[in-house]
Amino acid sequence: MNVQLPIDAATELHTSSPTDRVIYEMQVYGYRPFEDEPDPRPLPEEPVVQSALTAMFDAMFEMLGDTRLEPDLEDMLWSTVNLFHRAGERIQRELQRNEDAQRNGQREQDGSEVKSVELERHIMEGISLLERRNAFEFMRDYAAELFAAQTGSAWRPRTGSKVSHANMTAAMIDSRDFLSARRRAETEVLIPAGTKIAFSGGTDYNEHQVIWDALDRARAKFPDMVLLHGGSKTGAERIAARWAGTRGVTEIPFPPNFKKYSRTVAPFKRNDQLIETMPTGLILFPGGGIQGNMADKARKLGIPVWRFGGNGA
C-alpha cells in the first residue's frame, strides 16, 4: 500500500538549484572554464615544465636505447617536440579568429553595455590565447634542446616555420593597442633585428665544410647575423640551415610557393620575396639558373654578392 506524505512549505520538493549544479559539475568534471569568463588557473611553471620534459626524454631513451627499436628513437623524440609545435600552431589559428572578432567588435561599438562587455571578453580571451601559445612554444623550444642533446641534430618542423613569440606582452587593456602591438611583435619575430644575410646554393652542392667556413666568416663580420635562405630540403641551403641551428643563428627560410605558382615560376617569385627584404649581402654557392637569377636581382639593388665554392670569394 502506497502512503502519500503531505507536502508543506518546509518539505516542498524542488529541482536542483543552479549552485547545486555548479558544485555537482566541479565534483564530477573538475573546474571547467565557461565562454563568458577567463580561465583563472595558472600556467605551468618553467622549472616544472623543464623537469617533466627532461624526465620524458630520458625515459624514452632508456626504454628504446640499446634495443631493436633504437632506430625509431629519433622519430619518436621528433614527434614529442612536434606535439607542442602543433599545439602552438592550433592556438595561433584561434588567435587569428579572436583578432577578427575584436575587429568586428570595434566596428559594432554603439555605446551599449552589451557590446562593450562582449569586446572586453574578446580581449581577455586574446590575452589568454597569447599566454597559452607562448607556453607551448616554450615547451617546444626546451624539448627541441633535449632533442638536439639526444640526437646531435637540430629539431626542425617538417612544414612551416619554428617561430617563438616569447617577447610579446600580454598586458593589454585596450583592443586597438592589443591588435597593433600584436602586429608589431609578429613582424619583429618574423624579420628580427639584426644584419640580414641572404644565402643561395644548388640542391646538388654538398661541400659541408666550405659552406660552414663561409658562414662562419660572415658571422665573424656580422655577429648579429640573421640568415635568409631558400628553404631547400637538400643541398647547400639545407646545410646552411643546419649551420644556423648549430650556431644558434636566427634563420628565415623562404620556400617557393608551389601552391600559388607553377614549379618553374615559384622559385623566381621566391627570389623576389627574399631580395625585397634588402639583405646586407648575398652568399652564393654553385647552382643553376635560380642562383644566377638571385645574384642578378641582388646586383640591380646594389646588394653585394659574395661567391664561394669555386666561383671566387
PDB file of C-alpha atoms in Angstrom, residues 90-277:
ATOM      1  CA  ARG A  90      46.435  25.420 -33.309  1.00  0.00           C
ATOM      2  CA  ILE A  91      46.243  28.205 -30.724  1.00  0.00           C
ATOM      3  CA  GLN A  92      47.749  30.611 -33.258  1.00  0.00           C
ATOM      4  CA  ARG A  93      44.791  29.898 -35.539  1.00  0.00           C
ATOM      5  CA  GLU A  94      42.405  30.527 -32.645  1.00  0.00           C
ATOM      6  CA  LEU A  95      44.228  33.784 -32.008  1.00  0.00           C
ATOM      7  CA  GLN A  96      43.631  34.871 -35.596  1.00  0.00           C
ATOM      8  CA  ARG A  97      39.904  34.206 -35.209  1.00  0.00           C
ATOM      9  CA  ASN A  98      39.953  36.151 -31.953  1.00  0.00           C
ATOM     10  CA  GLU A  99      41.616  39.086 -33.697  1.00  0.00           C
ATOM     11  CA  ASP A 100      38.884  39.056 -36.354  1.00  0.00           C
ATOM     12  CA  ALA A 101      36.251  39.030 -33.584  1.00  0.00           C
ATOM     13  CA  GLN A 102      37.928  42.017 -31.947  1.00  0.00           C
ATOM     14  CA  ARG A 103      37.908  43.957 -35.218  1.00  0.00           C
ATOM     15  CA  ASN A 104      34.209  43.219 -35.653  1.00  0.00           C
ATOM     16  CA  GLY A 105      33.615  44.238 -32.046  1.00  0.00           C
ATOM     17  CA  GLN A 106      35.360  47.557 -32.621  1.00  0.00           C
ATOM     18  CA  ARG A 107      33.190  48.317 -35.645  1.00  0.00           C
ATOM     19  CA  GLU A 108      29.977  47.363 -33.820  1.00  0.00           C
ATOM     20  CA  GLN A 109      30.551  49.545 -30.771  1.00  0.00           C
ATOM     21  CA  ASP A 110      27.435  51.639 -30.261  1.00  0.00           C
ATOM     22  CA  GLY A 111      27.904  52.788 -26.676  1.00  0.00           C
ATOM     23  CA  SER A 112      25.813  49.973 -25.235  1.00  0.00           C
ATOM     24  CA  GLU A 113      26.998  47.923 -22.299  1.00  0.00           C
ATOM     25  CA  VAL A 114      26.325  44.659 -24.155  1.00  0.00           C
ATOM     26  CA  LYS A 115      28.720  45.480 -26.993  1.00  0.00           C
ATOM     27  CA  SER A 116      31.305  46.847 -24.579  1.00  0.00           C
ATOM     28  CA  VAL A 117      31.240  43.714 -22.420  1.00  0.00           C
ATOM     29  CA  GLU A 118      31.435  41.485 -25.496  1.00  0.00           C
ATOM     30  CA  LEU A 119      34.533  43.306 -26.782  1.00  0.00           C
ATOM     31  CA  GLU A 120      36.119  43.141 -23.343  1.00  0.00           C
ATOM     32  CA  ARG A 121      35.543  39.376 -23.307  1.00  0.00           C
ATOM     33  CA  HIS A 122      37.270  39.021 -26.702  1.00  0.00           C
ATOM     34  CA  ILE A 123      40.244  40.991 -25.375  1.00  0.00           C
ATOM     35  CA  MET A 124      40.564  38.771 -22.304  1.00  0.00           C
ATOM     36  CA  GLU A 125      40.313  35.666 -24.497  1.00  0.00           C
ATOM     37  CA  GLY A 126      43.047  37.066 -26.751  1.00  0.00           C
ATOM     38  CA  ILE A 127      45.361  37.667 -23.800  1.00  0.00           C
ATOM     39  CA  SER A 128      44.764  34.126 -22.575  1.00  0.00           C
ATOM     40  CA  LEU A 129      45.456  32.713 -26.047  1.00  0.00           C
ATOM     41  CA  LEU A 130      48.728  34.643 -26.250  1.00  0.00           C
ATOM     42  CA  GLU A 131      49.882  33.262 -22.915  1.00  0.00           C
ATOM     43  CA  ARG A 132      48.864  29.699 -23.822  1.00  0.00           C
ATOM     44  CA  ARG A 133      50.626  29.859 -27.185  1.00  0.00           C
ATOM     45  CA  ASN A 134      53.794  31.258 -25.643  1.00  0.00           C
ATOM     46  CA  ALA A 135      53.740  28.486 -23.033  1.00  0.00           C
ATOM     47  CA  PHE A 136      53.529  25.771 -25.692  1.00  0.00           C
ATOM     48  CA  GLU A 137      56.303  27.433 -27.689  1.00  0.00           C
ATOM     49  CA  PHE A 138      58.485  27.444 -24.568  1.00  0.00           C
ATOM     50  CA  MET A 139      57.781  23.711 -24.163  1.00  0.00           C
ATOM     51  CA  ARG A 140      58.595  23.108 -27.822  1.00  0.00           C
ATOM     52  CA  ASP A 141      61.847  25.067 -27.663  1.00  0.00           C
ATOM     53  CA  TYR A 142      63.008  23.315 -24.498  1.00  0.00           C
ATOM     54  CA  ALA A 143      62.039  19.912 -25.927  1.00  0.00           C
ATOM     55  CA  ALA A 144      63.966  20.832 -29.100  1.00  0.00           C
ATOM     56  CA  GLU A 145      67.056  21.441 -26.958  1.00  0.00           C
ATOM     57  CA  LEU A 146      66.644  17.973 -25.423  1.00  0.00           C
ATOM     58  CA  PHE A 147      66.169  16.516 -28.909  1.00  0.00           C
ATOM     59  CA  ALA A 148      69.429  18.100 -30.064  1.00  0.00           C
ATOM     60  CA  ALA A 149      71.257  16.798 -26.990  1.00  0.00           C
ATOM     61  CA  GLN A 150      69.974  13.238 -27.531  1.00  0.00           C
ATOM     62  CA  THR A 151      70.329  13.034 -31.327  1.00  0.00           C
ATOM     63  CA  GLY A 152      73.071  15.511 -32.166  1.00  0.00           C
ATOM     64  CA  SER A 153      70.939  17.340 -34.743  1.00  0.00           C
ATOM     65  CA  ALA A 154      68.703  20.385 -34.509  1.00  0.00           C
ATOM     66  CA  TRP A 155      64.922  19.878 -34.436  1.00  0.00           C
ATOM     67  CA  ARG A 156      63.107  21.384 -37.412  1.00  0.00           C
ATOM     68  CA  PRO A 157      59.410  21.244 -38.305  1.00  0.00           C
ATOM     69  CA  ARG A 158      58.642  19.342 -41.489  1.00  0.00           C
ATOM     70  CA  THR A 159      56.344  22.121 -42.647  1.00  0.00           C
ATOM     71  CA  GLY A 160      56.045  25.771 -41.692  1.00  0.00           C
ATOM     72  CA  SER A 161      58.375  27.812 -39.533  1.00  0.00           C
ATOM     73  CA  LYS A 162      59.522  27.480 -35.966  1.00  0.00           C
ATOM     74  CA  VAL A 163      58.717  30.927 -34.586  1.00  0.00           C
ATOM     75  CA  SER A 164      58.907  31.981 -30.938  1.00  0.00           C
ATOM     76  CA  HIS A 165      56.748  34.823 -29.666  1.00  0.00           C
ATOM     77  CA  ALA A 166      58.120  34.974 -26.116  1.00  0.00           C
ATOM     78  CA  ASN A 167      58.918  38.672 -26.499  1.00  0.00           C
ATOM     79  CA  MET A 168      55.237  39.520 -26.883  1.00  0.00           C
ATOM     80  CA  THR A 169      53.439  41.099 -23.965  1.00  0.00           C
ATOM     81  CA  ALA A 170      50.000  40.083 -22.763  1.00  0.00           C
ATOM     82  CA  ALA A 171      49.441  43.167 -20.573  1.00  0.00           C
ATOM     83  CA  MET A 172      46.883  44.757 -22.891  1.00  0.00           C
ATOM     84  CA  ILE A 173      43.710  46.504 -21.835  1.00  0.00           C
ATOM     85  CA  ASP A 174      42.629  48.290 -24.986  1.00  0.00           C
ATOM     86  CA  SER A 175      41.627  46.390 -28.098  1.00  0.00           C
ATOM     87  CA  ARG A 176      43.353  48.697 -30.579  1.00  0.00           C
ATOM     88  CA  ASP A 177      46.548  48.637 -28.540  1.00  0.00           C
ATOM     89  CA  PHE A 178      46.274  44.860 -28.339  1.00  0.00           C
ATOM     90  CA  LEU A 179      45.978  44.396 -32.099  1.00  0.00           C
ATOM     91  CA  SER A 180      48.660  46.900 -33.085  1.00  0.00           C
ATOM     92  CA  ALA A 181      51.113  45.514 -30.529  1.00  0.00           C
ATOM     93  CA  ARG A 182      50.475  42.003 -31.803  1.00  0.00           C
ATOM     94  CA  ARG A 183      51.182  43.059 -35.389  1.00  0.00           C
ATOM     95  CA  ARG A 184      54.409  44.814 -34.337  1.00  0.00           C
ATOM     96  CA  ALA A 185      55.541  41.805 -32.332  1.00  0.00           C
ATOM     97  CA  GLU A 186      54.774  39.383 -35.171  1.00  0.00           C
ATOM     98  CA  THR A 187      56.854  41.465 -37.572  1.00  0.00           C
ATOM     99  CA  GLU A 188      59.767  41.666 -35.149  1.00  0.00           C
ATOM    100  CA  VAL A 189      59.718  37.882 -34.782  1.00  0.00           C
ATOM    101  CA  LEU A 190      59.439  37.063 -38.483  1.00  0.00           C
ATOM    102  CA  ILE A 191      62.013  39.663 -39.539  1.00  0.00           C
ATOM    103  CA  PRO A 192      64.047  40.076 -36.324  1.00  0.00           C
ATOM    104  CA  ALA A 193      66.510  42.847 -35.637  1.00  0.00           C
ATOM    105  CA  GLY A 194      69.987  42.105 -36.951  1.00  0.00           C
ATOM    106  CA  THR A 195      72.077  42.063 -40.098  1.00  0.00           C
ATOM    107  CA  LYS A 196      70.208  40.086 -42.733  1.00  0.00           C
ATOM    108  CA  ILE A 197      72.488  37.881 -44.860  1.00  0.00           C
ATOM    109  CA  ALA A 198      70.953  36.006 -47.787  1.00  0.00           C
ATOM    110  CA  PHE A 199      72.199  32.579 -48.851  1.00  0.00           C
ATOM    111  CA  SER A 200      71.610  30.561 -52.011  1.00  0.00           C
ATOM    112  CA  GLY A 201      73.095  27.388 -53.442  1.00  0.00           C
ATOM    113  CA  GLY A 202      72.205  24.415 -55.579  1.00  0.00           C
ATOM    114  CA  THR A 203      70.421  21.317 -54.313  1.00  0.00           C
ATOM    115  CA  ASP A 204      73.337  19.176 -55.550  1.00  0.00           C
ATOM    116  CA  TYR A 205      76.068  21.145 -53.797  1.00  0.00           C
ATOM    117  CA  ASN A 206      77.150  19.276 -50.638  1.00  0.00           C
ATOM    118  CA  GLU A 207      80.556  20.647 -49.639  1.00  0.00           C
ATOM    119  CA  HIS A 208      79.704  20.930 -45.944  1.00  0.00           C
ATOM    120  CA  GLN A 209      82.999  22.320 -44.711  1.00  0.00           C
ATOM    121  CA  VAL A 210      83.234  25.006 -47.403  1.00  0.00           C
ATOM    122  CA  ILE A 211      79.712  26.212 -46.601  1.00  0.00           C
ATOM    123  CA  TRP A 212      80.313  26.240 -42.835  1.00  0.00           C
ATOM    124  CA  ASP A 213      83.590  28.137 -43.278  1.00  0.00           C
ATOM    125  CA  ALA A 214      81.888  30.767 -45.443  1.00  0.00           C
ATOM    126  CA  LEU A 215      79.049  31.229 -42.973  1.00  0.00           C
ATOM    127  CA  ASP A 216      81.461  31.390 -40.037  1.00  0.00           C
ATOM    128  CA  ARG A 217      83.353  34.154 -41.830  1.00  0.00           C
ATOM    129  CA  ALA A 218      80.131  36.069 -42.396  1.00  0.00           C
ATOM    130  CA  ARG A 219      79.136  35.675 -38.754  1.00  0.00           C
ATOM    131  CA  ALA A 220      82.537  36.867 -37.587  1.00  0.00           C
ATOM    132  CA  LYS A 221      81.978  40.047 -39.609  1.00  0.00           C
ATOM    133  CA  PHE A 222      78.300  40.397 -38.587  1.00  0.00           C
ATOM    134  CA  PRO A 223      77.820  38.955 -35.063  1.00  0.00           C
ATOM    135  CA  ASP A 224      74.089  39.814 -35.141  1.00  0.00           C
ATOM    136  CA  MET A 225      73.641  37.960 -38.419  1.00  0.00           C
ATOM    137  CA  VAL A 226      70.191  36.698 -39.455  1.00  0.00           C
ATOM    138  CA  LEU A 227      70.318  34.032 -42.182  1.00  0.00           C
ATOM    139  CA  LEU A 228      67.794  34.167 -45.046  1.00  0.00           C
ATOM    140  CA  HIS A 229      67.756  31.153 -47.365  1.00  0.00           C
ATOM    141  CA  GLY A 230      65.574  29.361 -49.884  1.00  0.00           C
ATOM    142  CA  GLY A 231      64.486  26.513 -47.614  1.00  0.00           C
ATOM    143  CA  SER A 232      65.588  23.669 -49.919  1.00  0.00           C
ATOM    144  CA  LYS A 233      65.353  20.189 -48.373  1.00  0.00           C
ATOM    145  CA  THR A 234      68.696  19.102 -49.843  1.00  0.00           C
ATOM    146  CA  GLY A 235      71.992  20.617 -50.896  1.00  0.00           C
ATOM    147  CA  ALA A 236      73.629  23.882 -49.927  1.00  0.00           C
ATOM    148  CA  GLU A 237      70.618  25.558 -48.326  1.00  0.00           C
ATOM    149  CA  ARG A 238      69.883  22.527 -46.168  1.00  0.00           C
ATOM    150  CA  ILE A 239      73.497  22.564 -44.966  1.00  0.00           C
ATOM    151  CA  ALA A 240      73.218  26.299 -44.239  1.00  0.00           C
ATOM    152  CA  ALA A 241      70.076  25.660 -42.185  1.00  0.00           C
ATOM    153  CA  ARG A 242      71.919  23.010 -40.157  1.00  0.00           C
ATOM    154  CA  TRP A 243      74.740  25.501 -39.593  1.00  0.00           C
ATOM    155  CA  ALA A 244      72.264  28.081 -38.294  1.00  0.00           C
ATOM    156  CA  GLY A 245      70.673  25.575 -35.933  1.00  0.00           C
ATOM    157  CA  THR A 246      74.048  24.525 -34.544  1.00  0.00           C
ATOM    158  CA  ARG A 247      75.406  28.063 -34.196  1.00  0.00           C
ATOM    159  CA  GLY A 248      72.197  29.445 -32.691  1.00  0.00           C
ATOM    160  CA  VAL A 249      71.728  31.912 -35.563  1.00  0.00           C
ATOM    161  CA  THR A 250      68.198  33.030 -36.401  1.00  0.00           C
ATOM    162  CA  GLU A 251      67.170  31.710 -39.792  1.00  0.00           C
ATOM    163  CA  ILE A 252      64.258  32.613 -42.035  1.00  0.00           C
ATOM    164  CA  PRO A 253      63.508  30.136 -44.839  1.00  0.00           C
ATOM    165  CA  PHE A 254      61.770  31.389 -47.984  1.00  0.00           C
ATOM    166  CA  PRO A 255      60.481  28.190 -49.638  1.00  0.00           C
ATOM    167  CA  PRO A 256      58.887  28.532 -53.076  1.00  0.00           C
ATOM    168  CA  ASN A 257      55.081  28.753 -53.059  1.00  0.00           C
ATOM    169  CA  PHE A 258      54.202  25.851 -55.344  1.00  0.00           C
ATOM    170  CA  LYS A 259      50.530  26.084 -54.390  1.00  0.00           C
ATOM    171  CA  LYS A 260      50.256  29.547 -55.898  1.00  0.00           C
ATOM    172  CA  TYR A 261      52.771  29.335 -58.750  1.00  0.00           C
ATOM    173  CA  SER A 262      53.969  26.668 -61.151  1.00  0.00           C
ATOM    174  CA  ARG A 263      57.154  24.728 -60.406  1.00  0.00           C
ATOM    175  CA  THR A 264      59.071  26.773 -62.956  1.00  0.00           C
ATOM    176  CA  VAL A 265      57.839  30.169 -61.737  1.00  0.00           C
ATOM    177  CA  ALA A 266      57.690  29.667 -57.934  1.00  0.00           C
ATOM    178  CA  PRO A 267      61.490  29.697 -57.266  1.00  0.00           C
ATOM    179  CA  PHE A 268      61.905  33.013 -59.094  1.00  0.00           C
ATOM    180  CA  LYS A 269      58.952  34.572 -57.250  1.00  0.00           C
ATOM    181  CA  ARG A 270      60.626  33.385 -54.048  1.00  0.00           C
ATOM    182  CA  ASN A 271      63.842  35.125 -55.113  1.00  0.00           C
ATOM    183  CA  ASP A 272      61.874  38.376 -55.462  1.00  0.00           C
ATOM    184  CA  GLN A 273      60.407  38.000 -51.977  1.00  0.00           C
ATOM    185  CA  LEU A 274      63.776  37.282 -50.376  1.00  0.00           C
ATOM    186  CA  ILE A 275      65.654  40.083 -52.123  1.00  0.00           C
ATOM    187  CA  GLU A 276      62.879  42.579 -51.263  1.00  0.00           C
ATOM    188  CA  THR A 277      63.914  42.250 -47.593  1.00  0.00           C
TER     189      THR A 277
END
